[in-house]
Tab-separated table of C-alpha atoms and ligand atoms in Angstrom:
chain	number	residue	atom	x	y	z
A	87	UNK	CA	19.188	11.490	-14.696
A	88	UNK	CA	21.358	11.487	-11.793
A	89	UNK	CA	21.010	7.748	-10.391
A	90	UNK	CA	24.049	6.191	-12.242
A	91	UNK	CA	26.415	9.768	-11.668
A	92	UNK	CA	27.242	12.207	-13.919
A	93	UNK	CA	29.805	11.716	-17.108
A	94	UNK	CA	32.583	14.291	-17.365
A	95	UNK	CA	31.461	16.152	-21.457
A	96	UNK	CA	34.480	14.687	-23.136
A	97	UNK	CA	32.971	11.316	-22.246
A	98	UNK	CA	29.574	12.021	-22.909
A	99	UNK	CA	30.185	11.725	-26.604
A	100	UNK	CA	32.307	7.949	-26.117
A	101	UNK	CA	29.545	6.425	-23.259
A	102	UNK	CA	26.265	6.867	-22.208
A	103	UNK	CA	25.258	6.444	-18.564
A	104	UNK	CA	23.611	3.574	-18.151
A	105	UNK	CA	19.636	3.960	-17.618
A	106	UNK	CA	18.414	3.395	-13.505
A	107	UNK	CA	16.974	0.034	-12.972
A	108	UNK	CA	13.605	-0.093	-11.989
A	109	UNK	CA	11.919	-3.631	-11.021
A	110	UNK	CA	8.126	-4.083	-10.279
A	111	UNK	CA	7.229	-7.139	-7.929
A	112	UNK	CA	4.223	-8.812	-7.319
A	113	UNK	CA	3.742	-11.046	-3.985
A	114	UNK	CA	0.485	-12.457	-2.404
A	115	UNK	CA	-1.666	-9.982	-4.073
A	116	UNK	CA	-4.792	-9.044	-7.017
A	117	UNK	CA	-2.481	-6.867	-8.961
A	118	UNK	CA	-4.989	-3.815	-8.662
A	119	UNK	CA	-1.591	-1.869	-7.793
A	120	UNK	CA	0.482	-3.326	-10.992
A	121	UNK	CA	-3.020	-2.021	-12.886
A	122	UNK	CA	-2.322	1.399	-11.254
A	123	UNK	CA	1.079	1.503	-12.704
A	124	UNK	CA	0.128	0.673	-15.952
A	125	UNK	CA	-2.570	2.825	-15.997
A	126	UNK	CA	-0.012	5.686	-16.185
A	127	UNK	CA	-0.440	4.624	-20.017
A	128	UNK	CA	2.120	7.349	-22.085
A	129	UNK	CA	3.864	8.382	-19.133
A	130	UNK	CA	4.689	4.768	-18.370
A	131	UNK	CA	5.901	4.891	-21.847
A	132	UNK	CA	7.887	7.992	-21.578
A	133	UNK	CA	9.446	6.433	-17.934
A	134	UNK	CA	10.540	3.523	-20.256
A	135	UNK	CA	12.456	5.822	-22.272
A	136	UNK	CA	14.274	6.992	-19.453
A	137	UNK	CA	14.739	4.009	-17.143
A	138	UNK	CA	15.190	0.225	-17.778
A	139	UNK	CA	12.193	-1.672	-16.556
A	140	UNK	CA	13.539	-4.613	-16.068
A	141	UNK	CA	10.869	-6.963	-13.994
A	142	UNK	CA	7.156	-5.988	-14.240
A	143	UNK	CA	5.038	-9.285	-14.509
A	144	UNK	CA	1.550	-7.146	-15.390
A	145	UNK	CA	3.313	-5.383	-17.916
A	146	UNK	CA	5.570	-8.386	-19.811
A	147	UNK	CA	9.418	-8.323	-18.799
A	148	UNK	CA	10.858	-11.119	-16.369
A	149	UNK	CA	14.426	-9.855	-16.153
A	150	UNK	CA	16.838	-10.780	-13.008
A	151	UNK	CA	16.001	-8.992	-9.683
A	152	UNK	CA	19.253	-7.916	-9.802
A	153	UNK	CA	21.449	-4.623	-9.659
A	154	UNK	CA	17.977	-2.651	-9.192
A	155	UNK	CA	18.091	1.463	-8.773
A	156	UNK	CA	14.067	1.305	-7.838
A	157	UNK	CA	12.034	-1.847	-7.071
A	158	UNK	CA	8.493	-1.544	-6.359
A	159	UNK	CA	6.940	-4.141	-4.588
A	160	UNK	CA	2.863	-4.866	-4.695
A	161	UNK	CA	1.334	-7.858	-2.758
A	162	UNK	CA	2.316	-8.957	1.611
A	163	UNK	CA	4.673	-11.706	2.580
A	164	UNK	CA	2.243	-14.459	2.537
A	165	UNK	CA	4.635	-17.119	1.328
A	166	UNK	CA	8.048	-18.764	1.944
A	167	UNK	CA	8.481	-17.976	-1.932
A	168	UNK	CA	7.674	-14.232	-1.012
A	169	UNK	CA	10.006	-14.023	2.168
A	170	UNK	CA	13.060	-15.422	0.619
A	171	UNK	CA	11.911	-13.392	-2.726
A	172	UNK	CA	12.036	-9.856	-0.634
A	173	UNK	CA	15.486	-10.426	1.458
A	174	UNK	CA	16.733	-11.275	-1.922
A	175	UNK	CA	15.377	-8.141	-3.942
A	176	UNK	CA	16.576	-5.681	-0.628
A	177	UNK	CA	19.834	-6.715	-1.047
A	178	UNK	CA	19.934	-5.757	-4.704
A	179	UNK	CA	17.985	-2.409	-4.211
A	180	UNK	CA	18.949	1.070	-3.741
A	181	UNK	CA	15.693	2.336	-3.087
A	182	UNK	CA	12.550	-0.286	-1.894
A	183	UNK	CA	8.774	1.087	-2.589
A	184	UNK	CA	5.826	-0.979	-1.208
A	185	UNK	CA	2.923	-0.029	-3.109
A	186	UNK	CA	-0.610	-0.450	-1.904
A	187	UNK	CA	-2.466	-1.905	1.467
A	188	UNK	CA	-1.332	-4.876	0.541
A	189	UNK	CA	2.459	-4.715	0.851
A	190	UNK	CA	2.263	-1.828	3.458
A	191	UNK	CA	0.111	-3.378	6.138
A	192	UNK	CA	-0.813	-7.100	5.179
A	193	UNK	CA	-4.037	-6.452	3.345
A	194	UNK	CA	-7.282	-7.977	2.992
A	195	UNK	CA	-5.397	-11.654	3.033
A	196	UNK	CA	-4.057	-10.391	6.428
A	197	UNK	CA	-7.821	-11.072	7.933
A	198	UNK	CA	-6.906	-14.377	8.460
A	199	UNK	CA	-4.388	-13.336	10.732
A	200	UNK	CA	-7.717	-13.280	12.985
A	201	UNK	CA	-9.180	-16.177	12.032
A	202	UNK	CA	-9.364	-19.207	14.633
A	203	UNK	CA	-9.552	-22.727	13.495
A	204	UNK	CA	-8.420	-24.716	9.308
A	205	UNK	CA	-8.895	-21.598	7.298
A	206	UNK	CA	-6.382	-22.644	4.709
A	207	UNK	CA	-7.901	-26.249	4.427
A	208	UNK	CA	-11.429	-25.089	4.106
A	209	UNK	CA	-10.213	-22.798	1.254
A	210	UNK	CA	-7.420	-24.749	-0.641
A	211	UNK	CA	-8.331	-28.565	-1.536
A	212	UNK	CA	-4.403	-29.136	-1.153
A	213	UNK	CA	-2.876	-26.325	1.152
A	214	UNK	CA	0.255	-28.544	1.687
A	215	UNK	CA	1.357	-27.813	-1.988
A	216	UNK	CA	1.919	-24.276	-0.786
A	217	UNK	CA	4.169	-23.399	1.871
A	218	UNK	CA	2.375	-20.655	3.824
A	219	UNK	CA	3.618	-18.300	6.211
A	220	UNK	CA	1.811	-18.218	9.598
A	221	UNK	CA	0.320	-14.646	9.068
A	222	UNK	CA	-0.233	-12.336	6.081
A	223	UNK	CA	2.526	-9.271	7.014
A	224	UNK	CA	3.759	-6.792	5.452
A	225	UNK	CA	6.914	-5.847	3.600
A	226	UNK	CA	8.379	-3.560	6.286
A	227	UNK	CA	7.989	-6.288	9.035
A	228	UNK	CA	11.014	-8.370	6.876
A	229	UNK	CA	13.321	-5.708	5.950
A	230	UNK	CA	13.796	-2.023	5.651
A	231	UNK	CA	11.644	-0.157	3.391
A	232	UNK	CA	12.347	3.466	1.773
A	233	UNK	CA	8.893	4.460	1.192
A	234	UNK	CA	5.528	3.153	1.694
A	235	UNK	CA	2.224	4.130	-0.897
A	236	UNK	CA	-0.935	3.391	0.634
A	237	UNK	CA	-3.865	2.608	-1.120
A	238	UNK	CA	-6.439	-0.104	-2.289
A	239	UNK	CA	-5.273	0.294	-5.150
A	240	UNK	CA	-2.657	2.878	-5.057
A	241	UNK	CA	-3.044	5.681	-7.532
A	242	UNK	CA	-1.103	6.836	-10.736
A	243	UNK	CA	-0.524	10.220	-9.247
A	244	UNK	CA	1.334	8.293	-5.771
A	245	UNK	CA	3.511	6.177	-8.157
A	246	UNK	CA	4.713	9.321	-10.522
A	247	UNK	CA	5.576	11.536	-7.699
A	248	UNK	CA	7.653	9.055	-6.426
A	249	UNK	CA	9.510	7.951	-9.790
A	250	UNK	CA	10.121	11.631	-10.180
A	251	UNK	CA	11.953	12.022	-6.790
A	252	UNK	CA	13.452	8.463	-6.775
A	253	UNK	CA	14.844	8.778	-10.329
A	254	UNK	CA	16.578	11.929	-8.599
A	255	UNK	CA	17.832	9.828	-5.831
A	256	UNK	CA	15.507	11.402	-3.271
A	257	UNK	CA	12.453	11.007	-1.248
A	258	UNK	CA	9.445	12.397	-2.376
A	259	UNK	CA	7.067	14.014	0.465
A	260	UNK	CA	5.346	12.292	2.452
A	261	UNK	CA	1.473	12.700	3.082
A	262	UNK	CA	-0.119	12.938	6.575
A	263	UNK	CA	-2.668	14.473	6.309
A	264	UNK	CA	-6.299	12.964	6.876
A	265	UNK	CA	-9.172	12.575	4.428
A	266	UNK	CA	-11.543	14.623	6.172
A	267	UNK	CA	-8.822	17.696	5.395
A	268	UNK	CA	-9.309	16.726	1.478
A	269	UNK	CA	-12.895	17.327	1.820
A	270	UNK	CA	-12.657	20.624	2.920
A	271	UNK	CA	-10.156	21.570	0.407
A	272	UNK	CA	-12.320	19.898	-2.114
A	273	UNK	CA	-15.366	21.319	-0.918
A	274	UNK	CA	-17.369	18.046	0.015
A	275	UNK	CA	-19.934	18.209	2.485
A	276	UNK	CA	-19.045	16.023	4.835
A	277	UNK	CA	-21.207	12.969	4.386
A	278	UNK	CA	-21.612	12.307	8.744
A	279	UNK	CA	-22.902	15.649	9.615
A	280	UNK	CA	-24.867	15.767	6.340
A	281	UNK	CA	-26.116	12.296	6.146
A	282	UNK	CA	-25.251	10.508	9.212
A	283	UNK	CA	-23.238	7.841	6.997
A	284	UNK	CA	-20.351	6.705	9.366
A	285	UNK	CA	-16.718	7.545	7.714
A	286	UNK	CA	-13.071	6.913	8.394
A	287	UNK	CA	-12.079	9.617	7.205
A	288	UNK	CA	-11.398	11.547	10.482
A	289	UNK	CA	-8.696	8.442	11.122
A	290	UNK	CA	-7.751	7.686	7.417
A	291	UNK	CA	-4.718	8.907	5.227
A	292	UNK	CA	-5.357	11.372	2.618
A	293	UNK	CA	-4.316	10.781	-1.139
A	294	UNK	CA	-7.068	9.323	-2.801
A	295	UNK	CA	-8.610	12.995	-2.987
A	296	UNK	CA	-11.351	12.210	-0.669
A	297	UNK	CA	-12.690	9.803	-3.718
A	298	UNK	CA	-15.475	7.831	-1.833
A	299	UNK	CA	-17.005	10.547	0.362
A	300	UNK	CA	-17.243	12.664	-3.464
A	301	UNK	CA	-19.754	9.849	-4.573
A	302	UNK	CA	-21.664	10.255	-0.873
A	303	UNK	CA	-20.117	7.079	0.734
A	304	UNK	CA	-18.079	6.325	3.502
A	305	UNK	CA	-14.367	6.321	3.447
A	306	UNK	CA	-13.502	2.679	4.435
A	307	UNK	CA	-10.278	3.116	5.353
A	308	UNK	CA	-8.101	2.106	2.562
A	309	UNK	CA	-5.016	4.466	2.714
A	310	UNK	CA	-4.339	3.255	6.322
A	311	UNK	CA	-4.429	5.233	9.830
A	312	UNK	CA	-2.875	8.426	9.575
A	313	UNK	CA	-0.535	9.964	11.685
A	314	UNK	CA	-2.417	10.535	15.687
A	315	UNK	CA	-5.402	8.949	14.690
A	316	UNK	CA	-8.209	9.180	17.145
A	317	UNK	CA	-10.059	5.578	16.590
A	318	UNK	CA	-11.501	5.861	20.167
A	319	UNK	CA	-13.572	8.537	19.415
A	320	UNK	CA	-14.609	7.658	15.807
A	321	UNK	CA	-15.241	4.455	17.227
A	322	UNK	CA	-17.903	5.667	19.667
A	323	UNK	CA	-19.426	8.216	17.532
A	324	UNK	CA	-20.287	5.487	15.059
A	325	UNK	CA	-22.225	3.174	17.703
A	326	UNK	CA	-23.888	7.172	18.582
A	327	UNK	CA	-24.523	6.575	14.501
A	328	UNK	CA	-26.433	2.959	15.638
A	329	UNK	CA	-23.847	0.616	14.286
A	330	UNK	CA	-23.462	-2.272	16.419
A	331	UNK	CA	-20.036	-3.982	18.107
A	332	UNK	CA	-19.571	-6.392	15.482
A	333	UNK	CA	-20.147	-3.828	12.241
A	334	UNK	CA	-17.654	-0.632	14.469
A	335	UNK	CA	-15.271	-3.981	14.585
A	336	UNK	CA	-15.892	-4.696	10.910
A	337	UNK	CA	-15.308	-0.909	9.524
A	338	UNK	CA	-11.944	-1.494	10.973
A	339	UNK	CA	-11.098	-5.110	10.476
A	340	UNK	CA	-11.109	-4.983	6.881
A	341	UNK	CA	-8.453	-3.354	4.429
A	342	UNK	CA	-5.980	-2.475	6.668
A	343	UNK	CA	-7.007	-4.979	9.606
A	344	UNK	CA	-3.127	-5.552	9.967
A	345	UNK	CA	-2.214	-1.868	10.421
A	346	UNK	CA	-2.012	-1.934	14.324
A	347	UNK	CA	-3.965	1.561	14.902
A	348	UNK	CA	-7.265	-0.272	13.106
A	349	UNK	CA	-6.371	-3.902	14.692
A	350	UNK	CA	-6.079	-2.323	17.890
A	351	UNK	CA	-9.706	-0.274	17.776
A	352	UNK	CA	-11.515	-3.658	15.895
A	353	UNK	CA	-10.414	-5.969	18.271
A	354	UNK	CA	-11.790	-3.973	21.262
A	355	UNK	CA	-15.364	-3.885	19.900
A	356	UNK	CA	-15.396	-7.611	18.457
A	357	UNK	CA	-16.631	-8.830	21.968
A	358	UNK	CA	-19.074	-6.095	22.542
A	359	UNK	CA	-19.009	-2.523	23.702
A	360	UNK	CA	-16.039	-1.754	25.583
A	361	UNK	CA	-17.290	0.942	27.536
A	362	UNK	CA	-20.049	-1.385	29.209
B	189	SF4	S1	-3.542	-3.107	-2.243
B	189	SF4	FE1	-5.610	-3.588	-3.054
B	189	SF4	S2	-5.464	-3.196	-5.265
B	189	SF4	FE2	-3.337	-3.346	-4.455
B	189	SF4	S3	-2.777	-5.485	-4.781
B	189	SF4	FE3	-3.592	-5.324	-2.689
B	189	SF4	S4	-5.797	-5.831	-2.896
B	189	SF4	FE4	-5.018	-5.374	-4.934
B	190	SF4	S1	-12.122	7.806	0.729
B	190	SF4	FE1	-11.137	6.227	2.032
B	190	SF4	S2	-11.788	4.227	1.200
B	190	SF4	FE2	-12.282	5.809	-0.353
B	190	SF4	S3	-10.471	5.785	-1.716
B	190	SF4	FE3	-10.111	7.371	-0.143
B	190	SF4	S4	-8.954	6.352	1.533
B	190	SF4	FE4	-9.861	4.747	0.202
């Protein structure tokens, strides 16, 4: 474990380096992402054994979000609570990890970044009692963030590849790739030319391993735009595909409505075709 430094041998036998810090915090969010982690089951136990988990409200500890060598964070700013919570935690972070759509672009809750008109009092009987932020945002649009995990949820595989680098004090790599590319390397047929089901896959992030077109479905876009992605196009082949306006809007106003390469491409169609 390198986080903490290394003791010279003479001292290893008098001290022992104190264990990295690793918080996990939860924001305006359904904890599908804190599930994730602690679906990790024994290897969550053997992190423990290696690192001090000091916060992780899914799991049981509510230490201070203080002195922290890894915080996680799951859930967008959605609250004053949460934006005061997050310039707090930065300051007391080496390394900041948002983790899932949620905390990387906004989220599903971000949708009502779109909405016109009361949302919040047609939802809440007393809204006033909470002291909402204007929009649903995400983390990075507060304060710097070391590394973002996509995902709706994210998976096990995301968060232990990153523990292993962070705990290391280093980055792990990062994925930009696009789903359609896991397909091939999976060998999945690819479920548009096969069976005319409209996909985001030629737009969307790889590292779910290409789960939803596997089980003949549509990817709907839950890792987030990748890197170049050509919405445009994939727009227009899905009205060649008979979807209308509103549902080529809807494919990409939904998880990651906040992520400006999807807002961008929904709000075009939500008045109509743009090309007429
Ligand atoms: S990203 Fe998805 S699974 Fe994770 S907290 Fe948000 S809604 Fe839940
Ligand atoms: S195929 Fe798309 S929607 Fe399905 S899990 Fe992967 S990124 Fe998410």
């Amino acid at each position: 474990m390198t986080m903490s430094g290394s003791a010279r041998p003479e001292e290893n036998s008098k001290t022992t380096p104190p264990k990295p810090r690793i918080a996990v915090l939860k924001l305006a969010s359904c904890d599908g992402c804190q599930l994730a982690f602690l679906g990790l089951g024994d290897k969550l136990l053997e992190l423990s054994g290696q690192a001090e988990i000091v916060h992780f409200a899914e799991a049981g500890p509510l230490g201070p979000l203080t002195g922290l060598d890894i915080t996680f964070i799951e859930g967008s700013l959605s609250t004053r609570e949460d934006h005061d919570m997050v310039l707090s935690v930065r300051k007391e972070s080496r390394f900041l990890v948002t983790i899932g759509a949620c905390a990387t672009s906004g989220g599903i809750q971000a949708l009502r970044n779109l909405a016109s008109g009361p949302l919040l009092s047609s939802l809440y009987p007393s809204p006033e009692v909470i002291d909402f932020l204007d929009q649903s945002t995400p983390v990075a649009s507060l304060v710097p963030v070391d590394l973002e995990l996509w995902g709706c949820p994210v998976t096990g595989d995301q968060i232990l590849l990153a523990l292993r680098s962070l705990l290391f004090g280093a980055l792990p790599p990062v994925q930009t790739d696009k789903v359609c590319l896991e397909c091939k390397r999976r060998g999945i047929a690819c479920v548009t030319v096969t069976k005319q089901i409209p996909c985001l896959g030629p737009v969307t992030l790889t590292g779910c391993g290409a789960l939803c077109p596997s089980f003949d479905r549509g990817c709907y876009g839950c890792f987030g735009p990748a890197e170049n992605p050509e919405t445009s196009s994939l727009a227009r082949s899905f009205s060649g595909l008979g979807l209308t306006p509103a549902e080529i809007a809807r494919r990409f106003l939904f998880i990651n409505s906040n992520a400006p390469a999807f807002r961008e491409e929904g709000r075009r169609w939500q008045g109509g075709d743009p090309h007429e």
